[in-house]
């Protein structure tokens, strides 16, 4: 970096992708030209992001069986082992696991590498654990998944925003500035920092968000608050949904959820009376074995109130990971090709194969979803090798001890990382790769706005980009991949052309000039699509679909052996598995260790005091952490953050049948003071 030069780029963390400038000595300042944080806000993670680049734990040389190795030696070894495993066991014996923090260029290249260079169907990514239920529900209802199909700045003009299962005050603090205008209704089993800011807090029993959504819609219909004109003109399926709600009268919903009828009625009447209103869902509503149905129920509520496709109102999913939106559009999902195309669609296969210069019939079909893939590692008929990019599943996957056992059973584990994460420590080969400010690439934020991260600093000597790693392996396997991000993006544009997520009209130059471009953008003359549903929905007849759904209990209910609910989530100072943030001194000082949040009544019952070491056990494992006593949590529930090893040893890998989302947000546990 030249002295005095400031480079415009974006934060390495959440899906807001706040704008920032990096100056000399890696000094960070917020930008004011990016709508997500135009007020000049950054959270403490953003302010300290520069420390990631100079962290003393950075890897700067490849490791082969734990020992430093030359790049060519390590690449030759991996290519040789991959070839041998594929020759003996077939292409699906090699798995690829990606991440929602990878740039669009990397996610695209990862999917191409898996399907062309390896010929494997066994590719998925950790974004399956984040936004997949909302994505599946949105496609059912609207024919398209774009997390928030409107600019984030629209929220400030609303009268009401209902947020189901999201704690944006801690997970993405600058988001809160967009909620200063509307009255906010929060649905969450905990009185989170976001709930404390809310006009109304509905505090359901964990795992009952779906019943609550059904009860709210029952009340809308019973009180004749449906926007009948909108429903008739812009939707289908309402009569079937109306019939399906007969059993969800308010008093029954109160018994199931614990939310008082009067509070439900307060929420419904405020929503119906609002001139402009939004319903947003987050991981708390989505990370369940019925997450798709839960989001569908909230979408049904939004449609009955006439919100989606109206300027100033709508439904949206608050995407979490930095490129959680773009990461699910361009081919690192098990069932997907670039442009949000389905891999089993013959026309999609022909188009993408043409861009890639391979026969369509050579492309593999759909593979296993993320947890199913991890669960199959090392088993008969399962993958025997895995290449891991931008993920740390030993910490982040449900039933994490089991996942670690499956990873340990592999014949070959290869990771690309910038530090020795818990999963990288298990690898046969670790490639040291560039960090966010050391490379150029695009990210698609929670609005569907494609943004450009510019390279602001040179990487340490000996470090290469993920694109270089993939190209080096592909070359050794007889294929060629681009390594320059701009060239990769141009190819991605061609591959996405005509797909639901059409980037063909987006260029680096346009992104820079326009401060981001919304997809779909089918030509360079097209202005982009900030609000895609104003005229019609992306369904064959242009109408949104209401879909009947029914509540069912959590996959694992409490009982005499495991009498308490566990819910998990994030804290302000840390991000995802903590591989980045647990290495920043000021963030570690702010949040040094995991904890168990316990209601005072439950703590008294269990003879637990603040600061005691607590053992939390589930049917899958146990974890220990210090007790924090708080009346912000329900009496029947404890909460643990998942940024450290422990919480996900407990969580339940029961999967949503549609999205394959694991049930992270509720399981049954036993809580004891550790002796």
XYZ file of C-alpha atoms in Angstrom:
675
model
C 0.000 0.000 0.000
C 1.309 3.447 -0.932
C 1.818 5.944 1.882
C -1.242 8.127 2.310
C -3.425 6.101 -0.069
C -6.776 4.896 1.212
C -8.418 1.901 -0.424
C -12.194 1.596 -0.500
C -13.367 -1.880 0.432
C -15.750 -3.732 2.743
C -15.729 -5.415 6.140
C -14.685 -9.104 6.278
C -17.523 -10.162 8.548
C -21.328 -10.160 8.287
C -23.754 -9.775 5.408
C -24.163 -6.028 5.860
C -20.740 -5.751 4.202
C -20.235 -2.308 5.701
C -18.100 0.000 3.630
C -14.678 0.874 4.980
C -11.443 2.515 3.907
C -8.052 1.033 4.712
C -5.251 3.522 5.003
C -1.573 3.466 5.911
C -0.610 1.060 8.707
C -3.913 -0.748 7.965
C -5.900 1.969 9.732
C -9.625 1.500 9.187
C -12.265 4.192 8.750
C -15.946 3.715 7.854
C -17.174 4.849 4.459
C -20.282 6.992 4.179
C -21.149 6.108 0.572
C -22.420 2.559 1.218
C -26.074 2.484 2.365
C -25.628 -0.351 4.875
C -23.478 1.880 7.085
C -23.827 5.301 5.455
C -24.081 6.851 8.909
C -20.397 6.077 9.378
C -20.966 3.168 11.740
C -18.848 0.069 12.223
C -19.100 -2.538 14.965
C -16.111 -3.459 17.116
C -15.322 -6.378 14.816
C -15.122 -4.032 11.834
C -12.949 -1.479 13.630
C -10.426 -4.185 14.561
C -10.494 -6.087 11.252
C -7.065 -4.818 10.217
C -5.519 -6.834 13.033
C -6.458 -10.023 11.187
C -3.881 -9.201 8.523
C -0.929 -8.903 10.885
C -1.951 -11.548 13.389
C 1.026 -13.447 14.770
C -0.732 -16.784 14.287
C -0.962 -16.443 10.504
C 0.218 -19.352 8.426
C 2.763 -18.426 5.760
C 3.932 -21.764 4.380
C 2.103 -24.939 3.363
C 2.074 -27.705 5.949
C 2.366 -31.341 4.904
C 1.633 -33.706 7.798
C 2.345 -30.813 10.134
C 5.733 -29.937 8.664
C 6.577 -26.939 6.426
C 6.679 -27.801 2.728
C 7.284 -26.029 -0.572
C 4.164 -25.070 -2.476
C 4.904 -27.355 -5.417
C 5.608 -30.282 -3.118
C 2.318 -29.810 -1.262
C 0.283 -29.283 -4.441
C 1.901 -32.317 -6.096
C 1.130 -34.442 -3.048
C -2.537 -33.402 -2.916
C -3.061 -33.881 -6.661
C -1.421 -37.309 -6.530
C -3.551 -38.437 -3.590
C -6.737 -37.101 -5.179
C -5.961 -38.944 -8.412
C -5.287 -42.183 -6.558
C -8.441 -41.964 -4.449
C -10.588 -41.124 -7.469
C -9.050 -43.955 -9.492
C -9.709 -46.508 -6.754
C -13.070 -45.327 -5.418
C -14.590 -43.063 -8.076
C -15.020 -39.271 -8.319
C -17.571 -39.057 -5.486
C -14.898 -40.340 -3.105
C -13.631 -36.739 -3.029
C -15.692 -34.055 -1.279
C -15.434 -30.275 -1.386
C -16.767 -28.111 1.444
C -17.015 -24.338 0.965
C -17.996 -21.305 2.967
C -20.407 -18.386 3.002
C -17.517 -15.959 3.477
C -15.840 -16.775 0.159
C -16.064 -14.151 -2.579
C -18.357 -14.810 -5.520
C -15.281 -15.515 -7.621
C -14.077 -18.184 -5.197
C -17.499 -19.775 -4.702
C -17.956 -19.961 -8.483
C -14.497 -21.434 -9.045
C -14.970 -23.940 -6.234
C -18.129 -25.283 -7.883
C -16.431 -25.451 -11.259
C -13.363 -27.168 -9.806
C -15.503 -29.793 -8.068
C -17.613 -30.618 -11.109
C -15.031 -30.290 -13.887
C -11.598 -31.034 -12.398
C -12.807 -33.615 -9.863
C -16.072 -34.743 -11.461
C -17.631 -35.032 -7.994
C -21.185 -34.345 -6.926
C -20.046 -34.151 -3.305
C -19.886 -30.399 -2.760
C -21.754 -28.207 -0.314
C -20.949 -25.344 2.048
C -21.521 -23.996 5.524
C -24.169 -21.564 4.298
C -26.486 -24.578 4.386
C -26.358 -24.018 8.170
C -27.428 -20.378 7.845
C -29.949 -19.206 5.264
C -31.140 -22.411 3.564
C -34.588 -22.589 5.191
C -35.437 -19.005 4.278
C -34.102 -19.601 0.772
C -36.301 -22.683 0.298
C -39.388 -20.910 1.634
C -38.790 -17.836 -0.534
C -38.442 -19.931 -3.669
C -41.710 -21.706 -2.833
C -43.550 -18.446 -2.236
C -41.951 -15.966 -4.630
C -40.120 -18.136 -7.172
C -36.818 -16.511 -6.186
C -34.538 -16.231 -3.182
C -32.968 -12.860 -2.623
C -32.687 -12.465 1.144
C -34.016 -8.934 1.428
C -35.680 -8.051 -1.889
C -35.451 -4.342 -1.116
C -32.738 -1.870 -0.050
C -32.031 -1.861 3.675
C -32.673 1.887 3.726
C -36.379 1.209 3.049
C -36.762 -0.110 6.612
C -36.320 3.329 8.158
C -39.514 4.561 6.466
C -41.669 1.722 7.814
C -44.201 2.031 10.603
C -43.635 -1.507 11.905
C -40.859 -4.087 11.502
C -41.434 -7.563 12.914
C -38.163 -9.455 13.414
C -38.551 -13.182 14.095
C -35.462 -14.840 15.521
C -32.888 -12.149 14.861
C -30.575 -10.287 17.236
C -29.141 -7.651 14.918
C -28.031 -5.397 17.776
C -25.279 -7.931 18.492
C -24.813 -9.782 15.207
C -24.706 -6.713 12.927
C -24.971 -3.549 15.049
C -25.056 -0.956 12.213
C -28.330 -2.598 11.086
C -30.011 -1.118 14.159
C -29.622 2.387 12.766
C -32.099 1.424 10.042
C -34.653 0.539 12.727
C -34.700 3.921 14.462
C -37.906 4.995 12.700
C -40.316 2.056 12.891
C -41.774 0.402 15.951
C -40.042 -2.978 16.203
C -41.615 -6.265 17.272
C -39.079 -8.954 18.218
C -39.843 -12.669 18.515
C -37.131 -14.398 20.551
C -36.967 -16.778 23.554
C -34.363 -14.419 25.064
C -34.623 -10.752 25.928
C -31.699 -9.971 23.662
C -30.124 -6.576 23.104
C -32.430 -6.249 20.084
C -35.480 -7.224 22.141
C -34.556 -4.566 24.704
C -34.831 -1.949 21.945
C -38.185 -3.272 20.729
C -41.612 -1.752 21.131
C -42.987 -5.266 21.725
C -41.202 -8.508 22.625
C -42.897 -11.886 22.109
C -40.942 -14.567 24.033
C -41.982 -18.053 22.848
C -40.840 -21.450 24.065
C -37.898 -22.574 21.882
C -39.088 -24.490 18.837
C -42.582 -22.967 18.736
C -42.082 -20.050 16.301
C -44.144 -21.913 13.704
C -47.118 -22.252 16.042
C -46.840 -18.560 16.863
C -46.823 -17.569 13.186
C -49.899 -19.746 12.580
C -51.641 -18.146 15.539
C -50.871 -14.639 14.322
C -52.319 -15.409 10.884
C -55.388 -17.074 12.440
C -55.938 -13.836 14.348
C -55.503 -11.718 11.202
C -58.217 -13.749 9.487
C -60.550 -13.877 12.514
C -60.354 -10.119 12.992
C -60.922 -9.482 9.270
C -57.554 -7.780 8.835
C -56.618 -9.573 5.591
C -55.817 -7.334 2.617
C -58.428 -9.051 0.480
C -57.812 -6.947 -2.629
C -54.074 -7.704 -2.604
C -54.627 -11.409 -1.898
C -57.051 -11.704 -4.812
C -54.854 -9.789 -7.259
C -51.358 -10.998 -6.382
C -51.483 -14.410 -4.682
C -52.740 -17.969 -4.962
C -53.432 -20.569 -2.275
C -55.057 -18.363 0.344
C -58.238 -20.437 0.703
C -56.230 -23.594 1.422
C -54.153 -21.739 4.018
C -57.282 -20.273 5.619
C -58.752 -23.776 5.983
C -55.506 -25.162 7.413
C -55.530 -22.621 10.250
C -58.792 -23.726 11.865
C -57.033 -25.412 14.802
C -54.728 -22.514 15.652
C -57.017 -20.379 17.785
C -55.234 -17.918 20.098
C -55.663 -19.714 23.416
C -54.227 -22.935 22.017
C -51.264 -21.033 20.597
C -50.681 -19.408 23.986
C -50.583 -22.848 25.643
C -47.993 -24.095 23.122
C -45.805 -20.999 22.836
C -46.216 -19.271 26.180
C -46.939 -15.969 24.412
C -50.015 -14.263 25.930
C -52.992 -13.762 23.629
C -53.122 -10.046 24.349
C -49.537 -9.616 23.110
C -50.285 -11.561 19.938
C -53.297 -9.355 19.355
C -51.216 -6.240 19.977
C -48.714 -7.362 17.339
C -51.330 -8.277 14.754
C -53.320 -5.084 15.075
C -50.196 -2.942 14.856
C -49.061 -4.772 11.721
C -52.459 -4.500 10.084
C -52.809 -0.803 10.899
C -49.371 0.083 9.560
C -49.124 2.007 6.324
C -45.733 0.378 5.665
C -44.559 -2.787 7.377
C -41.933 -5.515 7.068
C -41.588 -9.038 8.386
C -37.991 -10.252 8.684
C -36.717 -13.663 9.751
C -33.327 -14.631 11.151
C -31.580 -17.784 12.243
C -33.701 -18.126 15.379
C -36.746 -18.913 13.258
C -34.873 -20.757 10.514
C -32.376 -23.110 12.199
C -34.906 -25.815 12.933
C -35.906 -29.158 11.454
C -39.106 -27.316 10.476
C -37.356 -24.075 9.518
C -38.684 -23.968 5.962
C -42.262 -24.339 7.195
C -41.680 -21.712 9.880
C -40.472 -19.162 7.345
C -43.327 -20.155 5.037
C -45.780 -19.360 7.837
C -44.266 -15.901 8.310
C -44.386 -15.329 4.541
C -48.052 -16.385 4.571
C -48.634 -13.786 7.287
C -46.872 -11.140 5.213
C -48.900 -12.023 2.114
C -52.211 -11.957 4.002
C -51.333 -8.443 5.163
C -50.447 -7.418 1.591
C -46.788 -6.624 2.261
C -44.463 -8.318 -0.310
C -44.064 -6.549 -3.623
C -45.193 -3.180 -2.288
C -42.786 -0.262 -2.123
C -42.141 0.329 1.566
C -43.326 -3.080 2.770
C -42.313 -6.699 2.384
C -40.774 -9.885 3.687
C -37.017 -10.439 3.969
C -34.459 -12.842 5.401
C -31.616 -11.241 7.365
C -28.725 -13.123 5.768
C -25.859 -13.711 8.189
C -22.528 -14.596 6.601
C -20.510 -12.041 4.641
C -21.326 -13.591 1.284
C -24.197 -15.718 2.482
C -26.301 -14.415 -0.421
C -23.764 -14.673 -3.242
C -22.366 -17.869 -1.768
C -25.669 -19.637 -2.393
C -26.032 -18.431 -5.988
C -23.064 -19.604 -8.018
C -22.488 -23.283 -7.564
C -21.004 -24.340 -4.242
C -24.326 -25.839 -3.150
C -24.943 -29.534 -3.738
C -27.854 -29.007 -6.116
C -26.818 -25.865 -7.929
C -25.063 -24.335 -10.906
C -24.101 -20.655 -11.358
C -26.873 -18.075 -11.596
C -28.984 -19.942 -9.012
C -29.671 -22.643 -11.594
C -30.704 -26.168 -10.629
C -28.098 -28.779 -11.467
C -30.749 -31.280 -12.614
C -32.254 -28.822 -15.136
C -31.150 -29.941 -18.637
C -31.186 -26.391 -20.026
C -29.108 -25.112 -17.127
C -26.585 -27.912 -17.604
C -26.273 -27.156 -21.313
C -25.745 -23.444 -20.722
C -23.132 -23.777 -17.978
C -21.347 -26.660 -19.699
C -21.082 -24.449 -22.787
C -19.395 -21.704 -20.765
C -17.071 -24.253 -19.198
C -16.271 -25.962 -22.496
C -17.292 -29.450 -21.359
C -20.100 -31.822 -22.394
C -23.270 -31.330 -20.347
C -23.436 -35.056 -19.666
C -20.042 -34.889 -17.942
C -21.410 -32.726 -15.139
C -22.393 -34.722 -12.035
C -25.878 -34.515 -10.550
C -26.960 -33.312 -7.104
C -24.891 -34.376 -4.116
C -25.314 -34.575 -0.363
C -26.231 -31.514 1.699
C -23.712 -30.119 4.203
C -24.455 -32.207 7.285
C -25.247 -35.298 5.240
C -21.887 -34.845 3.526
C -19.993 -34.471 6.811
C -21.864 -37.438 8.288
C -20.887 -39.625 5.294
C -17.148 -38.922 5.461
C -15.118 -42.106 5.729
C -18.165 -44.378 5.626
C -18.734 -47.146 3.052
C -19.804 -45.335 -0.117
C -18.965 -41.950 1.393
C -16.130 -39.552 0.544
C -12.624 -40.610 1.555
C -11.017 -37.219 0.935
C -12.199 -33.662 1.550
C -10.976 -30.242 0.461
C -12.135 -27.543 2.867
C -12.328 -23.811 2.066
C -13.469 -21.052 4.422
C -15.071 -23.249 7.054
C -14.348 -24.749 10.473
C -16.920 -27.542 10.925
C -15.247 -29.037 14.008
C -16.642 -25.974 15.815
C -19.584 -24.917 13.629
C -21.343 -28.169 12.679
C -24.055 -29.741 14.845
C -23.110 -32.865 16.813
C -19.559 -31.547 16.453
C -17.843 -34.443 18.224
C -19.383 -36.863 15.751
C -18.355 -34.625 12.846
C -14.777 -34.510 14.160
C -14.757 -38.317 14.293
C -15.943 -38.516 10.695
C -13.299 -36.005 9.559
C -10.609 -37.969 11.418
C -11.593 -41.101 9.482
C -10.698 -39.571 6.090
C -7.768 -40.789 4.025
C -7.009 -37.173 3.085
C -8.049 -33.802 4.528
C -6.860 -30.614 2.823
C -7.697 -27.183 4.223
C -7.123 -23.623 3.063
C -6.907 -21.249 6.001
C -5.027 -18.250 7.307
C -4.586 -19.652 10.835
C -4.519 -23.092 12.377
C -8.231 -23.461 13.044
C -9.508 -26.464 14.967
C -10.320 -28.222 11.693
C -7.060 -27.228 9.999
C -5.209 -28.813 12.929
C -6.613 -32.168 11.788
C -5.532 -31.764 8.163
C -2.932 -33.707 6.217
C -2.223 -30.594 4.169
C -2.865 -26.948 5.081
C -2.473 -24.227 2.450
C -1.935 -20.670 3.799
C -4.247 -18.302 1.931
C -4.877 -14.598 1.585
C -7.222 -12.614 3.754
C -10.047 -10.260 2.749
C -7.960 -7.070 2.256
C -5.160 -8.869 0.408
C -7.283 -9.779 -2.613
C -9.946 -8.328 -4.867
C -13.359 -9.898 -5.285
C -17.094 -9.338 -5.133
C -19.520 -9.993 -2.308
C -23.312 -9.925 -2.462
C -24.754 -8.484 0.704
C -28.038 -9.198 2.460
C -29.921 -6.846 0.086
C -28.734 -8.636 -3.071
C -26.404 -5.730 -3.770
C -23.167 -6.865 -5.450
C -20.192 -5.042 -3.925
C -16.466 -4.929 -4.698
C -13.764 -5.605 -2.158
C -10.534 -4.041 -3.396
C -7.099 -5.320 -2.540
C -5.606 -2.909 0.001
C -2.461 -4.697 1.188
C 0.035 -7.258 -0.047
C -0.193 -10.687 1.580
C 2.737 -12.054 3.601
C 5.428 -13.768 1.580
C 4.535 -17.402 0.960
C 0.757 -16.878 1.043
C -1.423 -17.469 -2.031
C -5.121 -16.997 -2.784
C -7.723 -19.764 -2.811
C -8.004 -19.164 -6.564
C -4.292 -19.959 -6.932
C -4.686 -23.153 -4.904
C -7.621 -24.326 -7.025
C -5.842 -23.465 -10.271
C -2.667 -25.227 -9.116
C -4.562 -28.394 -8.292
C -6.672 -28.198 -11.456
C -3.560 -27.888 -13.626
C -2.102 -31.014 -12.060
C -5.383 -32.812 -12.759
C -5.384 -31.741 -16.410
C -7.629 -28.672 -16.319
C -7.239 -24.897 -16.427
C -8.845 -22.375 -14.108
C -8.543 -18.586 -14.023
C -6.681 -17.019 -11.108
C -7.329 -13.309 -11.705
C -10.548 -12.268 -9.918
C -11.658 -9.939 -12.744
C -11.319 -12.737 -15.312
C -13.201 -15.134 -13.037
C -15.989 -12.592 -12.564
C -16.338 -12.109 -16.318
C -16.751 -15.865 -16.682
C -19.250 -15.919 -13.798
C -21.234 -13.219 -15.614
C -21.482 -15.436 -18.693
C -22.358 -18.527 -16.655
C -25.090 -16.705 -14.702
C -26.666 -15.085 -17.784
C -30.333 -15.964 -18.052
C -30.473 -17.541 -14.597
C -32.535 -16.298 -11.651
C -29.406 -14.631 -10.204
C -28.291 -12.979 -13.446
C -25.062 -11.009 -12.998
C -24.301 -10.643 -16.701
C -24.797 -6.863 -16.685
C -22.654 -6.259 -13.606
C -19.022 -5.196 -13.984
C -16.322 -4.143 -11.542
C -16.502 -0.671 -13.086
C -20.254 -0.387 -12.517
C -19.981 -1.611 -8.946
C -17.354 1.028 -8.215
C -19.275 3.827 -9.891
C -22.719 2.906 -8.546
C -21.586 1.756 -5.066
C -23.019 -1.674 -5.761
C -25.460 -3.173 -8.266
C -28.569 -5.202 -7.434
C -29.176 -8.490 -9.235
C -30.842 -9.548 -11.450
C -29.038 -7.328 -13.923
C -29.272 -8.937 -17.372
C -27.334 -6.352 -19.404
C -24.844 -3.552 -18.917
C -27.636 -1.088 -19.838
C -29.974 -2.536 -17.185
C -30.128 -0.447 -13.960
C -30.205 -3.460 -11.652
C -33.212 -4.529 -9.592
C -33.423 -3.095 -6.072
C -37.051 -4.229 -5.591
C -37.731 -7.230 -7.832
C -41.359 -7.947 -6.880
C -43.056 -4.581 -7.442
C -44.762 -5.636 -10.672
C -44.896 -9.409 -10.305
C -43.304 -12.322 -8.499
C -40.827 -14.692 -10.137
C -43.393 -17.480 -10.493
C -44.849 -18.740 -13.787
C -48.062 -16.730 -13.323
C -46.445 -13.808 -11.488
C -48.400 -14.494 -8.287
C -46.983 -15.295 -4.851
C -47.869 -18.682 -3.389
C -49.379 -19.142 0.049
C -48.538 -22.663 1.206
C -50.351 -24.477 4.056
C -48.034 -25.668 6.848
C -48.608 -27.206 10.270
C -46.693 -26.888 13.520
C -44.958 -29.917 14.979
C -42.848 -30.258 18.120
C -39.096 -29.826 18.185
C -37.216 -32.862 16.920
C -36.092 -33.440 20.502
C -38.395 -32.519 23.375
C -37.358 -32.163 27.002
C -37.866 -35.119 29.353
C -36.848 -36.322 32.817
C -33.245 -36.987 31.754
C -32.813 -33.800 29.725
C -35.342 -31.365 31.209
C -34.076 -28.010 29.869
C -34.038 -26.454 26.400
C -30.746 -25.248 24.945
C -30.618 -22.442 22.406
C -27.428 -21.162 20.786
C -26.374 -17.949 19.087
C -23.807 -15.215 18.651
C -22.369 -12.483 20.851
C -21.306 -8.986 19.863
C -17.520 -9.460 19.928
C -17.267 -12.712 17.968
C -18.169 -14.145 14.598
C -19.075 -17.653 13.451
C -16.616 -20.303 14.740
C -14.377 -17.597 16.206
C -11.345 -18.589 14.120
C -10.872 -14.918 13.269
C -12.221 -13.014 16.248
C -10.726 -15.233 18.963
C -7.334 -14.052 17.707
C -8.025 -10.315 18.159
C -6.902 -9.203 21.623
C -9.524 -6.489 22.145
C -12.349 -8.823 21.107
C -11.075 -11.584 23.372
C -10.929 -9.060 26.207
C -14.544 -8.081 25.514
C -15.726 -11.720 25.392
C -12.992 -14.007 26.732
C -14.827 -17.295 27.179
C -18.019 -19.232 26.543
C -20.829 -19.114 29.097
C -24.192 -20.608 29.967
C -26.992 -18.073 30.453
C -29.439 -19.336 33.106
C -32.585 -17.828 34.585
C -32.319 -17.064 38.343
C -35.140 -19.490 39.196
C -33.496 -22.365 37.316
C -30.113 -21.499 38.810
C -31.592 -21.582 42.332
C -33.290 -24.903 41.602
C -29.959 -26.375 40.423
C -27.883 -24.691 43.170
C -25.829 -22.772 40.610
C -24.313 -19.362 41.312
C -22.889 -16.808 38.901
C -19.367 -17.785 37.923
C -19.784 -21.474 38.721
C -18.514 -23.899 36.109
C -21.554 -25.615 34.646
C -21.723 -28.899 32.767
C -24.338 -29.019 30.025
C -25.084 -32.470 28.569
C -27.200 -33.640 25.653
C -27.644 -37.008 23.982
C -24.672 -36.144 21.758
C -22.063 -34.833 24.160
C -21.274 -32.385 26.916
C -19.700 -28.972 27.336
C -18.526 -26.899 30.279
C -18.743 -23.138 30.692
C -19.220 -20.528 33.405
C -22.719 -19.627 34.533
C -24.245 -16.219 33.890
C -27.462 -15.605 35.796
C -29.971 -13.493 33.879
C -33.722 -13.007 33.778
C -33.393 -12.295 30.037
C -33.715 -16.031 29.394
C -36.814 -18.155 29.922
C -36.960 -20.334 33.049
C -37.052 -23.511 30.948
C -34.138 -22.566 28.666
C -30.385 -21.986 28.762
C -28.342 -20.202 26.122
C -24.759 -20.779 24.944
C -22.779 -18.866 22.289
C -21.296 -21.108 19.586
C -18.007 -19.301 18.874
C -16.037 -21.702 21.054
C -15.668 -25.457 21.119
C -18.502 -26.915 23.158
C -21.950 -25.597 22.246
C -22.185 -27.556 19.010
C -21.188 -30.776 20.725
C -24.702 -30.575 22.127
C -26.806 -29.447 19.164
C -29.134 -31.716 17.246
C -28.332 -32.674 13.619
C -32.006 -33.426 12.855
C -32.563 -31.978 9.369
C -35.321 -29.969 7.747
C -36.676 -32.255 5.002
C -36.599 -29.480 2.395
C -33.628 -27.248 3.200
C -31.520 -29.841 5.081
C -30.986 -27.238 7.792
C -29.935 -28.800 11.123
C -31.868 -28.000 14.294
C -29.264 -25.729 15.893
C -31.716 -23.594 17.839
C -33.337 -26.108 20.179
C -32.390 -29.385 21.836
C -32.887 -31.013 25.219
C -30.083 -30.785 27.787
C -29.250 -31.484 31.401
C -27.573 -28.683 33.365
C -25.463 -29.343 36.475
C -22.881 -27.539 38.522
C -19.579 -29.153 37.673
C -18.108 -30.996 40.632
